[in-house]
Coordinates of C-alpha atoms in Angstrom, one line a residue:
M1 CA 0.0 0.0 0.0
S2 CA 1.4 3.5 -0.7
D3 CA 2.0 6.1 1.7
P4 CA -0.2 9.2 1.0
S5 CA 2.3 11.4 2.7
Q6 CA 4.9 10.6 0.2
P7 CA 4.8 12.2 -3.3
V8 CA 3.9 10.0 -6.1
P9 CA 6.7 9.7 -8.6
T10 CA 5.9 11.1 -12.0
P11 CA 6.3 8.4 -14.6
R12 CA 8.9 9.4 -17.4
V13 CA 8.8 6.2 -19.4
L14 CA 6.2 4.2 -21.3
S15 CA 6.3 0.9 -23.1
M16 CA 3.5 -0.1 -25.5
T17 CA 3.3 -3.1 -27.8
Q18 CA 1.0 -3.4 -30.7
L19 CA 0.3 -6.1 -33.3
M20 CA 0.7 -4.9 -36.9
T21 CA -2.4 -5.9 -38.9
P22 CA -3.3 -6.1 -42.5
D23 CA -5.3 -2.8 -42.4
M24 CA -2.1 -0.9 -41.9
V25 CA -0.2 -1.9 -45.1
N26 CA 0.9 0.2 -47.9
F27 CA 1.0 -0.7 -51.7
S28 CA 4.3 -2.7 -51.2
G29 CA 2.8 -4.9 -48.4
K30 CA 4.8 -3.3 -45.6
I31 CA 3.3 -1.4 -42.7
H32 CA 2.6 2.2 -43.9
G33 CA 4.9 4.9 -42.4
G34 CA 1.8 7.1 -41.8
A35 CA 0.2 4.4 -39.7
L36 CA 3.3 4.2 -37.7
L37 CA 3.5 8.0 -37.4
K38 CA 0.0 8.0 -36.0
I39 CA 0.9 5.5 -33.3
L40 CA 4.1 7.4 -32.6
D41 CA 2.0 10.5 -31.9
E42 CA -0.3 8.7 -29.6
V43 CA 2.6 7.2 -27.7
A44 CA 4.2 10.6 -27.4
F45 CA 0.9 12.0 -26.2
T46 CA 0.4 9.2 -23.6
C47 CA 4.0 9.6 -22.2
A48 CA 3.8 13.3 -22.0
A49 CA 0.3 13.4 -20.6
R50 CA 1.1 10.9 -17.9
Y51 CA 4.2 12.9 -17.0
T52 CA 2.4 16.3 -16.9
G53 CA -1.0 15.3 -15.8
R54 CA -2.3 17.6 -18.5
Y55 CA -3.6 17.5 -22.0
V56 CA -0.7 17.9 -24.3
V57 CA -0.3 18.9 -28.0
T58 CA 2.4 18.1 -30.5
L59 CA 4.6 21.0 -31.4
L60 CA 7.3 19.2 -33.3
V61 CA 8.2 15.8 -34.6
D62 CA 12.0 15.7 -35.0
D63 CA 14.5 13.3 -36.7
V64 CA 12.1 10.5 -37.6
R65 CA 14.4 7.7 -38.9
F66 CA 12.7 4.7 -40.6
R67 CA 15.6 2.3 -40.2
A68 CA 13.9 -0.9 -41.5
P69 CA 10.4 -2.0 -42.8
V70 CA 7.8 -3.3 -40.4
H71 CA 5.8 -6.3 -41.5
V72 CA 2.3 -7.5 -41.0
G73 CA 2.1 -9.9 -38.0
E74 CA 5.0 -8.4 -36.1
L75 CA 4.7 -7.1 -32.6
V76 CA 6.0 -3.6 -32.4
T77 CA 7.1 -2.1 -29.1
F78 CA 7.3 1.6 -28.6
L79 CA 9.7 2.6 -25.9
A80 CA 9.1 6.2 -24.9
S81 CA 10.9 8.4 -22.3
V82 CA 10.7 12.0 -21.3
N83 CA 14.2 13.3 -22.2
W84 CA 14.1 16.9 -21.4
V85 CA 11.6 19.4 -19.8
G86 CA 11.4 23.1 -20.5
R87 CA 8.9 25.6 -19.0
T88 CA 5.8 24.4 -20.8
S89 CA 7.2 21.9 -23.2
L90 CA 9.0 18.5 -23.0
E91 CA 10.7 16.2 -25.4
V92 CA 9.7 12.6 -25.7
G93 CA 12.2 10.2 -27.4
I94 CA 10.7 7.0 -28.9
R95 CA 12.6 3.9 -29.9
V96 CA 10.6 1.4 -31.9
V97 CA 11.4 -2.3 -32.0
A98 CA 9.7 -4.9 -34.3
E99 CA 9.6 -8.5 -33.1
N100 CA 8.9 -11.6 -35.0
Y101 CA 7.1 -13.5 -32.2
R102 CA 7.5 -16.9 -34.0
T103 CA 11.4 -16.7 -34.1
G104 CA 12.0 -14.3 -31.3
S105 CA 14.1 -12.1 -33.4
S106 CA 13.8 -8.4 -33.0
R107 CA 15.2 -5.3 -34.6
H108 CA 15.3 -1.5 -34.1
V109 CA 13.0 0.0 -36.8
I110 CA 12.4 3.6 -35.9
S111 CA 13.8 6.4 -33.7
C112 CA 12.3 9.9 -33.3
F113 CA 11.7 12.8 -30.9
F114 CA 8.5 14.6 -30.2
V115 CA 8.3 18.0 -28.5
M116 CA 4.9 18.2 -26.7
V117 CA 3.3 21.3 -25.0
A118 CA 1.2 21.0 -21.9
M119 CA -2.1 23.0 -22.1
D120 CA -4.5 24.3 -19.4
D121 CA -8.2 24.0 -19.6
D122 CA -8.4 27.3 -21.7
G123 CA -6.0 26.0 -24.3
R124 CA -3.0 28.0 -23.1
P125 CA 0.5 26.5 -22.5
R126 CA 0.9 25.5 -18.9
E127 CA 4.1 25.0 -16.8
V128 CA 5.3 21.5 -16.3
T129 CA 7.0 19.7 -13.5
K130 CA 10.8 19.7 -13.8
F131 CA 13.0 16.8 -13.2
T132 CA 16.8 16.5 -12.7
P133 CA 18.5 13.7 -14.7
S134 CA 19.7 11.2 -12.1
N135 CA 21.9 8.8 -14.0
E136 CA 24.2 8.7 -16.9
V137 CA 21.5 7.7 -19.5
E138 CA 19.1 10.5 -18.4
Q139 CA 22.0 13.0 -18.3
R140 CA 23.0 12.0 -21.9
R141 CA 19.4 12.2 -23.1
W142 CA 18.9 15.6 -21.5
A143 CA 22.2 16.9 -23.1
D144 CA 21.2 15.6 -26.5
A145 CA 17.7 17.1 -26.2
E146 CA 19.3 20.5 -25.2
G147 CA 21.4 20.3 -28.4
R148 CA 18.2 19.7 -30.4
Q149 CA 16.4 22.6 -28.6
E150 CA 19.3 24.9 -29.4
V151 CA 19.1 24.0 -33.1
L152 CA 15.3 24.7 -32.9
R153 CA 15.8 28.1 -31.3
A154 CA 18.5 29.0 -33.8
S155 CA 16.2 27.9 -36.7
R156 CA 13.3 30.1 -35.4
A157 CA 15.7 33.1 -34.9
A158 CA 16.9 32.8 -38.5
R159 CA 13.3 32.8 -40.0
P160 CA 11.5 36.0 -40.7
D161 CA 8.4 36.5 -38.7
D162 CA 5.5 34.6 -40.4
G163 CA 2.7 36.2 -38.4
E164 CA 2.5 33.6 -35.6

């Protein structure tokens, strides 16, 4: 039983496995990249919403790498983690592994990063809970995410105002 006087740890990781079905195929008989992107967005939403306790929206999808095709009948596991937290936004990194359940073989098929923004009930960005990376893996992910955020800030600064 949990102690109500102790704070509940905010989950920063999520694992979800889904069977790839025939309704998800493209014209070459492989799982359609768009079907995978839809699931990736749902995984990023779920990971970020659990962490923030808020409705979140996708601000940016970054560095989606389709490393290998995904086949009908494979079990695909989406491994998501909160890598970095800003004032109202957070980065969720997702690694995707496809598994042939008959042979037990698995392979890394996709990696990507989503920047999500927490929203309040009126649809405005809302501050999110901070965390301090506590181990080498979290520290590396945080530093890598900081680098991606810096590139994003530089990219925005270099563009002329588009009215937004």
